[in-house]
Amino acid sequence: MSKERVNFGSKLGMVLATAGSAVGLGNVWRFPYMTGQNGGAVFIMGYIGCVVLLGLPCMMSEFIIGRHGAANTGRAYGKMGTHSLWRLVGCMSVLTGFLITGYYAVVSGWCLQYIFSSAFGELNGNPTYITEYFKDFSSAPLQPVIWTVAILAMTHFVIIHGVRSGIERASKIMMPLLFILLLVVVVGSCMLPGAGRGIEFLFRPDFSKLDSNMFLAAMGQSFYSLSIGMGCICTFASYFSRQANLMKSAVNIVLIDSLIAILAGLMIFPAAFSVGVNPDSGPSLIFITLPNVFREAFASMPILGTIIATGFYILLSLAALTSLISLHEVSTAFFYEELHTTRKKAATIVTVSCCIMGAFCSLSIGGRDWLMIGGKSLFDVFDFVTGQIFLPIVGFLTCLFLGWVVPRKTVKDEFTNWGTLRSTLFGVYMVLIRYVCPVCIVAIFLNQLGVI
Ligand code: PHE
């Protein structure tokens, strides 16, 4: 049974929805702490290089596969491939997206809880109190599970309204709101005494910090931040029209994503430096370090502090929600088309299974024995398996697929909209996708596994 395919209704909607997928916790939380750990401005320069040389071509590849296939990611790979095994790569990408939805929803749920925690002044206390607050909350049996279900319910609500009136409309509201909130918090943060040192850390490169680990970290971050290898970009591209200029859209999305990451740095570093905290504390940055930073930085203006902190968690939740919507859509589109069911039923299957997966991931954080695998919590196992194993494998195979397997003409036709757009960059794209990207992905993969 073939179903009528919908498209995004406007170019703006298409770019904002896809940028919404890319802009997420990776920009607001992971990028700043990676920058903190890897020497500030030099990391940013390395990151921009990776985005241009790796992120952009990989995003183009997913665009090409998705739009060509005009189907869910599993089927889209199958339609382009000469062998049915390629369909498996697409399915693996869907599976990666599906598994990530479960644990990404847990962290997104924490962001929702922290909106209330900061608005009601529950985070006012000394650093030990804030650390304990986070530990108690995240390992509790009920509360974080409820928030996980809540954010999945919001996602479900958007998804069942379809591509145009659900995803596209929500993105057109949420993305500008996120941007405005970000600017407000950036201004608040940059006005603090001593903020200049944070700005300097972000923009003045210290070349002594350059090393290979920094590059590998920057490469990994560029893939994560652009949502590559998890079916999201490919699924959204399957809703692009035949007239959409893929290269231009990819450039716009990459620019929005990088701009938001840098603004997030401008929000976090000045505040952190102003109170003398180095923002390199890893995953605990947003839930432990930042509440401390906000409280201390705005000690003399507690109301402004509360407003800024609440605004920050709202923007974090918005960023997480737009990414979650794209993750959910990967599996919804898959079940919708493969099970020949209605969109609502497909979405329900995804939501219910992600709630169950999310609940187990959340419960595993409290160190419950029955949810530990090889000494790691289920949450960490999901993170590891999807981000460090599946994602690089899918990314690598996708590059080989477009670079070496799919006929060059098919790729070029999509790249240039059947010869109607200029093809100057096509040669460069092919070189990147055939040689540079696969080699770099293998390097990231081995580095993450600790082999190099
Ligand atoms: N790109 C998102 C972020 O920056 C994370 C994400 C990865 C979202 C993969 C969807 C799919 O947070």
Coordinates of C-alpha atoms and ligand atoms in Angstrom, one line a residue:
M1 CA 0.0 0.0 0.0
S2 CA 1.6 3.3 -0.9
K3 CA 0.5 6.4 1.0
E4 CA 0.3 9.9 -0.2
R5 CA 3.5 11.6 1.0
V6 CA 3.3 15.0 2.6
N7 CA 5.9 17.7 2.3
F8 CA 6.8 20.6 4.5
G9 CA 4.6 23.6 3.5
S10 CA 7.3 26.2 3.3
K11 CA 11.1 26.6 3.1
L12 CA 11.2 28.4 6.4
G13 CA 9.3 25.6 8.1
M14 CA 11.5 23.0 6.5
V15 CA 14.7 24.7 7.7
L16 CA 13.4 25.4 11.2
A17 CA 12.1 21.9 11.7
T18 CA 15.4 20.4 10.7
A19 CA 17.4 22.9 12.7
G20 CA 15.1 22.1 15.6
S21 CA 16.3 18.5 15.4
A22 CA 19.9 19.6 15.3
V23 CA 19.6 22.2 18.1
G24 CA 19.2 20.3 21.3
L25 CA 20.9 19.5 24.6
G26 CA 24.0 18.9 22.5
N27 CA 24.2 22.7 21.8
V28 CA 23.2 24.1 25.1
W29 CA 24.9 21.6 27.4
R30 CA 27.4 19.3 25.6
F31 CA 29.0 22.0 23.4
P32 CA 29.9 24.4 26.3
Y33 CA 31.4 21.7 28.5
M34 CA 33.3 20.1 25.7
T35 CA 34.6 23.6 24.9
G36 CA 35.5 24.0 28.6
Q37 CA 37.4 20.7 28.7
N38 CA 39.2 21.3 25.4
G39 CA 40.7 24.7 25.7
G40 CA 38.0 27.2 24.7
A41 CA 38.6 29.1 21.4
V42 CA 40.8 26.5 19.8
F43 CA 38.2 23.9 20.3
I44 CA 35.6 26.2 18.6
M45 CA 37.9 26.7 15.6
G46 CA 38.4 22.9 15.3
Y47 CA 34.7 22.4 15.7
I48 CA 33.9 24.8 12.9
G49 CA 36.4 23.0 10.7
C50 CA 34.8 19.6 11.4
V51 CA 31.3 21.0 10.8
V52 CA 32.3 22.2 7.4
L53 CA 34.4 19.3 6.3
L54 CA 32.4 16.4 7.9
G55 CA 29.1 17.6 9.2
L56 CA 27.9 19.3 6.1
P57 CA 28.7 16.5 3.7
C58 CA 27.2 13.9 6.0
M59 CA 24.1 16.0 6.3
M60 CA 23.9 16.4 2.5
S61 CA 24.2 12.6 2.2
E62 CA 21.2 12.0 4.5
F63 CA 19.3 14.7 2.6
I64 CA 20.0 13.0 -0.7
I65 CA 18.9 9.5 0.6
G66 CA 15.8 10.9 2.3
R67 CA 14.5 13.0 -0.4
H68 CA 15.3 10.5 -3.1
G69 CA 13.5 7.8 -1.2
A70 CA 10.5 9.9 0.0
A71 CA 9.9 7.2 2.6
N72 CA 11.0 6.2 6.1
T73 CA 14.7 5.8 6.6
G74 CA 14.7 2.0 6.3
R75 CA 12.9 2.1 3.0
A76 CA 14.8 5.1 1.7
Y77 CA 18.2 3.3 2.0
G78 CA 16.6 0.3 0.4
K79 CA 15.2 2.4 -2.6
M80 CA 18.6 3.8 -3.3
G81 CA 20.6 0.7 -2.9
T82 CA 21.4 -2.0 -5.3
H83 CA 21.3 -4.7 -2.7
S84 CA 18.6 -5.3 0.0
L85 CA 21.3 -5.3 2.6
W86 CA 21.5 -1.5 2.4
R87 CA 18.0 -1.4 3.7
L88 CA 19.4 -2.9 6.9
V89 CA 21.7 0.1 7.3
G90 CA 18.6 2.3 7.1
C91 CA 16.8 0.1 9.7
M92 CA 19.8 0.3 12.0
S93 CA 19.6 4.1 11.7
V94 CA 15.9 3.9 12.7
L95 CA 16.8 1.6 15.6
T96 CA 19.5 4.0 16.8
G97 CA 17.0 6.9 16.7
F98 CA 14.4 4.8 18.5
L99 CA 16.8 3.8 21.3
I100 CA 18.0 7.3 21.7
T101 CA 14.5 8.6 22.1
G102 CA 14.1 6.6 25.3
Y103 CA 17.1 8.0 27.1
Y104 CA 17.1 11.5 25.6
A105 CA 13.5 11.8 27.0
V106 CA 14.9 11.1 30.5
V107 CA 17.3 14.1 30.4
S108 CA 14.6 16.2 28.7
G109 CA 12.3 15.4 31.5
W110 CA 14.9 16.6 34.1
C111 CA 14.9 19.9 32.2
L112 CA 11.1 20.2 32.7
Q113 CA 11.5 19.5 36.4
Y114 CA 14.2 22.1 36.7
I115 CA 11.9 24.8 35.3
F116 CA 9.8 24.4 38.3
S117 CA 12.6 23.8 40.7
S118 CA 14.2 27.2 39.7
A119 CA 10.9 29.1 39.5
F120 CA 9.9 28.0 43.0
G121 CA 13.3 28.7 44.5
E122 CA 14.0 25.1 45.3
L123 CA 17.5 25.4 44.0
N124 CA 18.5 28.1 46.5
G125 CA 21.1 26.5 48.7
N126 CA 24.8 25.9 49.0
P127 CA 26.7 23.7 46.5
T128 CA 26.4 20.5 48.5
Y129 CA 22.6 21.0 48.8
I130 CA 22.4 21.5 45.0
T131 CA 24.4 18.4 44.3
E132 CA 22.3 16.3 46.7
Y133 CA 19.1 17.8 45.2
F134 CA 20.1 16.6 41.8
K135 CA 21.2 13.1 43.0
D136 CA 18.1 12.6 45.0
F137 CA 15.8 13.8 42.3
S138 CA 17.4 11.9 39.4
S139 CA 17.6 8.6 41.3
A140 CA 14.1 8.8 42.7
P141 CA 11.7 6.1 41.6
L142 CA 8.7 8.2 40.6
Q143 CA 9.3 11.8 39.9
P144 CA 11.8 11.6 37.0
V145 CA 9.7 8.9 35.4
I146 CA 6.7 11.1 35.5
W147 CA 8.6 13.9 33.8
T148 CA 9.9 11.5 31.2
V149 CA 6.4 10.5 30.4
A150 CA 5.3 14.1 30.4
I151 CA 7.8 15.2 27.8
L152 CA 7.0 12.2 25.7
A153 CA 3.3 13.1 25.9
M154 CA 4.1 16.6 24.6
T155 CA 6.1 15.1 21.8
H156 CA 3.3 12.7 21.0
F157 CA 0.8 15.6 20.8
V158 CA 2.9 17.4 18.2
I159 CA 3.6 14.2 16.2
I160 CA 0.0 13.1 15.9
H161 CA -0.9 16.5 14.3
G162 CA 1.2 15.4 11.3
V163 CA 4.2 16.9 9.5
R164 CA 2.7 20.3 8.6
S165 CA 0.3 21.2 11.4
G166 CA 2.3 19.3 14.0
I167 CA 6.1 19.4 13.5
E168 CA 6.4 22.3 11.1
R169 CA 4.0 24.5 13.1
A170 CA 5.6 23.7 16.5
S171 CA 9.1 24.4 15.1
K172 CA 8.0 27.8 13.8
I173 CA 6.9 28.7 17.3
M174 CA 9.5 27.0 19.4
M175 CA 12.6 27.9 17.5
P176 CA 12.2 31.7 17.6
L177 CA 11.1 31.5 21.2
L178 CA 14.2 29.5 22.0
F179 CA 16.4 32.1 20.2
I180 CA 14.8 35.0 22.1
L181 CA 15.2 33.3 25.5
L182 CA 18.8 32.5 24.6
L183 CA 19.5 36.1 23.8
V184 CA 17.9 37.3 27.1
V185 CA 20.1 34.9 29.2
V186 CA 23.2 35.8 27.2
V187 CA 22.7 39.5 27.9
G188 CA 22.1 38.7 31.6
S189 CA 25.2 36.6 31.8
C190 CA 27.5 39.0 29.9
M191 CA 26.5 41.9 32.1
L192 CA 27.9 40.3 35.2
P193 CA 31.1 41.6 36.7
G194 CA 34.1 39.8 35.4
A195 CA 32.2 38.3 32.5
G196 CA 34.9 39.6 30.1
R197 CA 37.2 36.7 31.1
G198 CA 34.6 34.2 29.9
I199 CA 34.2 35.9 26.6
E200 CA 38.0 36.0 26.2
F201 CA 38.2 32.2 26.9
L202 CA 35.6 31.6 24.2
F203 CA 37.2 33.8 21.5
R204 CA 40.9 34.1 22.1
P205 CA 42.6 30.9 20.9
D206 CA 45.5 29.4 23.0
F207 CA 47.2 27.3 20.4
S208 CA 49.2 25.4 23.0
K209 CA 45.9 23.5 23.6
L210 CA 45.9 22.0 20.1
D211 CA 46.1 18.3 20.1
S212 CA 44.6 15.2 18.4
N213 CA 42.2 14.5 21.2
M214 CA 40.7 17.9 20.8
F215 CA 40.1 17.2 17.1
L216 CA 38.5 13.9 17.8
A217 CA 36.3 15.5 20.4
A218 CA 35.3 18.2 17.9
M219 CA 34.5 15.6 15.3
G220 CA 32.3 13.6 17.6
Q221 CA 30.5 16.7 18.8
S222 CA 29.8 17.9 15.2
F223 CA 28.1 14.6 14.4
Y224 CA 26.1 14.6 17.6
S225 CA 25.1 18.2 17.3
L226 CA 23.9 17.9 13.7
S227 CA 21.8 14.7 14.6
I228 CA 23.7 12.7 12.0
G229 CA 23.4 8.9 11.8
M230 CA 20.1 8.5 13.7
G231 CA 17.6 8.8 10.9
C232 CA 16.4 12.2 11.9
I233 CA 17.9 14.2 9.0
C234 CA 17.0 11.5 6.5
T235 CA 13.4 11.3 7.7
F236 CA 12.9 15.0 7.6
A237 CA 14.5 15.2 4.2
S238 CA 11.9 12.7 3.0
Y239 CA 9.4 15.5 3.5
F240 CA 11.5 18.0 1.4
S241 CA 10.1 19.1 -1.9
R242 CA 11.8 18.4 -5.2
Q243 CA 12.5 22.1 -5.6
A244 CA 14.3 22.4 -2.2
N245 CA 17.9 23.4 -2.6
L246 CA 19.6 20.8 -0.5
M247 CA 23.0 22.5 -0.2
K248 CA 21.6 25.8 0.7
S249 CA 19.3 24.2 3.3
A250 CA 22.2 22.3 4.8
V251 CA 24.3 25.4 5.1
N252 CA 21.5 27.3 6.8
I253 CA 20.9 24.5 9.3
V254 CA 24.5 24.2 10.1
L255 CA 24.8 28.0 10.6
I256 CA 21.8 28.0 12.9
D257 CA 23.1 25.1 14.9
S258 CA 26.6 26.6 15.3
L259 CA 25.3 30.0 16.1
I260 CA 23.1 28.6 18.9
A261 CA 26.0 26.5 20.2
I262 CA 28.2 29.6 20.4
L263 CA 25.5 31.7 22.0
A264 CA 25.1 28.9 24.6
G265 CA 28.8 29.3 25.3
L266 CA 28.3 33.0 25.6
M267 CA 25.5 32.3 28.1
I268 CA 27.5 29.9 30.2
F269 CA 31.1 31.0 30.3
P270 CA 30.7 34.7 31.3
A271 CA 28.5 33.6 34.2
A272 CA 30.7 30.8 35.2
F273 CA 33.9 32.9 35.1
S274 CA 32.2 35.7 36.9
V275 CA 31.8 33.4 40.0
G276 CA 35.1 31.6 39.5
V277 CA 33.7 28.2 38.3
N278 CA 35.4 26.5 35.4
P279 CA 32.6 25.0 33.2
D280 CA 34.3 21.8 32.3
S281 CA 32.4 19.6 34.8
G282 CA 30.9 17.3 32.1
P283 CA 27.4 16.0 32.3
S284 CA 26.7 17.6 35.7
L285 CA 27.2 21.0 34.2
I286 CA 23.6 22.0 33.6
F287 CA 22.0 20.4 36.7
I288 CA 24.7 21.0 39.4
T289 CA 27.2 23.6 38.2
L290 CA 24.8 26.1 36.6
P291 CA 22.3 26.4 39.4
N292 CA 25.2 27.3 41.6
V293 CA 26.5 29.8 39.1
F294 CA 23.1 31.4 38.7
R295 CA 22.6 31.7 42.5
E296 CA 26.0 33.2 43.2
A297 CA 26.1 35.4 40.1
F298 CA 22.8 37.0 40.9
A299 CA 23.1 36.9 44.7
S300 CA 22.4 40.6 45.0
M301 CA 19.4 40.5 42.6
P302 CA 17.7 37.2 43.5
I303 CA 14.5 37.9 41.5
L304 CA 16.5 38.5 38.3
G305 CA 18.5 35.4 39.1
T306 CA 15.3 33.4 39.3
I307 CA 14.0 34.8 36.1
I308 CA 17.2 34.0 34.3
A309 CA 17.5 30.5 35.7
T310 CA 13.9 29.7 34.9
G311 CA 14.3 31.1 31.4
F312 CA 17.4 29.0 31.0
Y313 CA 15.6 25.7 31.8
I314 CA 12.6 26.7 29.6
L315 CA 15.0 27.2 26.7
L316 CA 16.7 23.9 27.5
S317 CA 13.4 22.1 27.5
L318 CA 12.4 23.7 24.2
A319 CA 15.7 22.6 22.6
A320 CA 15.3 19.1 23.9
L321 CA 11.7 18.9 22.8
T322 CA 12.4 19.9 19.2
S323 CA 15.1 17.2 19.0
L324 CA 12.8 14.7 20.7
I325 CA 10.1 15.4 18.1
S326 CA 12.5 14.6 15.3
L327 CA 13.7 11.4 17.0
H328 CA 10.1 10.3 17.5
E329 CA 9.3 11.0 13.9
V330 CA 12.0 8.6 12.7
S331 CA 10.2 5.6 14.3
T332 CA 6.7 6.9 13.8
A333 CA 7.3 7.2 10.0
F334 CA 8.8 3.8 10.0
F335 CA 5.9 2.0 11.8
Y336 CA 3.4 4.1 9.9
E337 CA 4.7 2.9 6.5
E338 CA 5.9 -0.5 7.4
L339 CA 3.0 -1.7 9.5
H340 CA 0.4 -0.1 7.1
T341 CA -1.4 1.5 10.0
T342 CA -2.5 5.0 10.8
R343 CA -0.1 7.7 11.9
K344 CA -1.8 8.0 15.3
K345 CA -1.4 4.3 16.0
A346 CA 2.2 4.3 14.8
A347 CA 2.9 7.3 17.1
T348 CA 1.2 5.5 20.0
I349 CA 3.4 2.5 19.6
V350 CA 6.5 4.7 19.6
T351 CA 5.3 6.8 22.6
V352 CA 4.3 3.8 24.7
S353 CA 7.5 1.9 24.0
C354 CA 9.7 5.0 24.7
C355 CA 7.9 5.6 27.9
I356 CA 8.7 2.0 29.0
M357 CA 12.3 2.3 27.8
G358 CA 12.6 5.8 29.4
A359 CA 11.2 4.5 32.7
F360 CA 13.8 1.7 32.9
C361 CA 16.6 4.1 31.9
S362 CA 15.5 6.5 34.5
L363 CA 15.2 3.9 37.2
S364 CA 18.7 2.6 36.4
I365 CA 20.2 5.8 37.5
G366 CA 19.6 5.1 41.1
G367 CA 22.1 2.2 40.8
R368 CA 19.4 -0.5 41.1
D369 CA 21.1 -3.8 40.6
W370 CA 18.6 -5.4 38.3
L371 CA 19.1 -2.5 35.8
M372 CA 22.9 -2.7 35.6
I373 CA 24.6 -4.4 32.7
G374 CA 28.3 -5.1 33.1
G375 CA 28.6 -2.6 35.9
K376 CA 27.0 0.2 33.9
S377 CA 23.5 1.5 34.4
L378 CA 21.0 0.9 31.6
F379 CA 21.0 4.6 30.9
D380 CA 24.8 4.6 30.3
V381 CA 24.5 1.4 28.2
F382 CA 22.0 3.1 25.9
D383 CA 24.1 6.2 25.6
F384 CA 27.2 4.1 24.8
V385 CA 25.7 1.7 22.4
T386 CA 23.8 4.3 20.4
G387 CA 26.3 7.2 20.4
Q388 CA 29.6 5.3 20.3
I389 CA 28.8 2.2 18.4
F390 CA 25.7 2.4 16.2
L391 CA 26.1 6.1 15.2
P392 CA 29.6 5.8 13.8
I393 CA 28.7 2.5 12.1
V394 CA 25.7 4.0 10.4
G395 CA 27.6 7.2 9.5
F396 CA 30.5 5.3 8.1
L397 CA 28.3 3.0 6.0
T398 CA 26.3 5.9 4.7
C399 CA 29.4 7.6 3.4
L400 CA 30.5 4.4 1.7
F401 CA 27.0 3.9 0.3
L402 CA 26.8 7.3 -1.4
G403 CA 30.5 7.6 -2.2
W404 CA 31.1 4.2 -3.7
V405 CA 27.8 2.2 -4.2
V406 CA 25.1 4.5 -5.5
P407 CA 25.6 5.5 -9.1
R408 CA 27.3 8.9 -9.2
K409 CA 24.6 10.2 -11.6
T410 CA 21.8 9.5 -9.1
V411 CA 23.7 11.4 -6.4
K412 CA 24.5 14.3 -8.7
D413 CA 20.9 14.5 -9.8
E414 CA 19.7 15.0 -6.2
F415 CA 22.6 17.3 -5.4
T416 CA 21.8 19.6 -8.4
N417 CA 18.1 19.1 -8.5
W418 CA 18.4 17.3 -11.8
G419 CA 20.8 19.7 -13.3
T420 CA 18.9 22.9 -12.5
L421 CA 21.4 24.0 -9.8
R422 CA 25.1 24.7 -10.0
S423 CA 27.3 21.7 -9.5
T424 CA 30.6 23.5 -8.6
L425 CA 30.8 21.9 -5.2
F426 CA 29.7 18.4 -6.2
G427 CA 33.3 17.3 -6.9
V428 CA 34.4 18.5 -3.5
Y429 CA 31.5 16.8 -1.8
M430 CA 32.3 13.5 -3.5
V431 CA 35.9 13.6 -2.3
L432 CA 34.9 14.4 1.2
I433 CA 32.3 11.6 1.3
R434 CA 34.5 9.0 -0.3
Y435 CA 37.7 9.5 1.5
V436 CA 37.8 12.2 4.2
C437 CA 34.6 11.4 6.1
P438 CA 35.0 7.6 6.3
V439 CA 38.6 7.9 7.6
C440 CA 37.6 10.5 10.2
I441 CA 34.6 8.5 11.4
V442 CA 36.8 5.4 11.9
A443 CA 39.2 7.6 13.9
I444 CA 36.4 8.9 16.2
F445 CA 35.1 5.4 16.6
L446 CA 38.5 4.0 17.7
N447 CA 39.2 7.0 19.9
Q448 CA 35.9 6.6 21.7
L449 CA 36.6 3.0 22.3
G450 CA 40.0 4.0 23.7
V451 CA 42.0 2.2 21.0
I452 CA 43.7 5.4 19.8
Ligands
PHE1 N1 21.4 17.1 17.7 C1 20.8 16.9 19.0 C2 21.5 17.9 20.0 O1 22.3 18.7 19.7 C3 20.9 15.6 19.6 C4 20.2 14.6 18.7 C5 20.9 13.6 18.2 C6 18.9 14.8 18.4 C7 20.3 12.8 17.3 C8 18.3 13.9 17.6 C9 19.0 12.9 17.0 O2 21.1 17.7 21.2

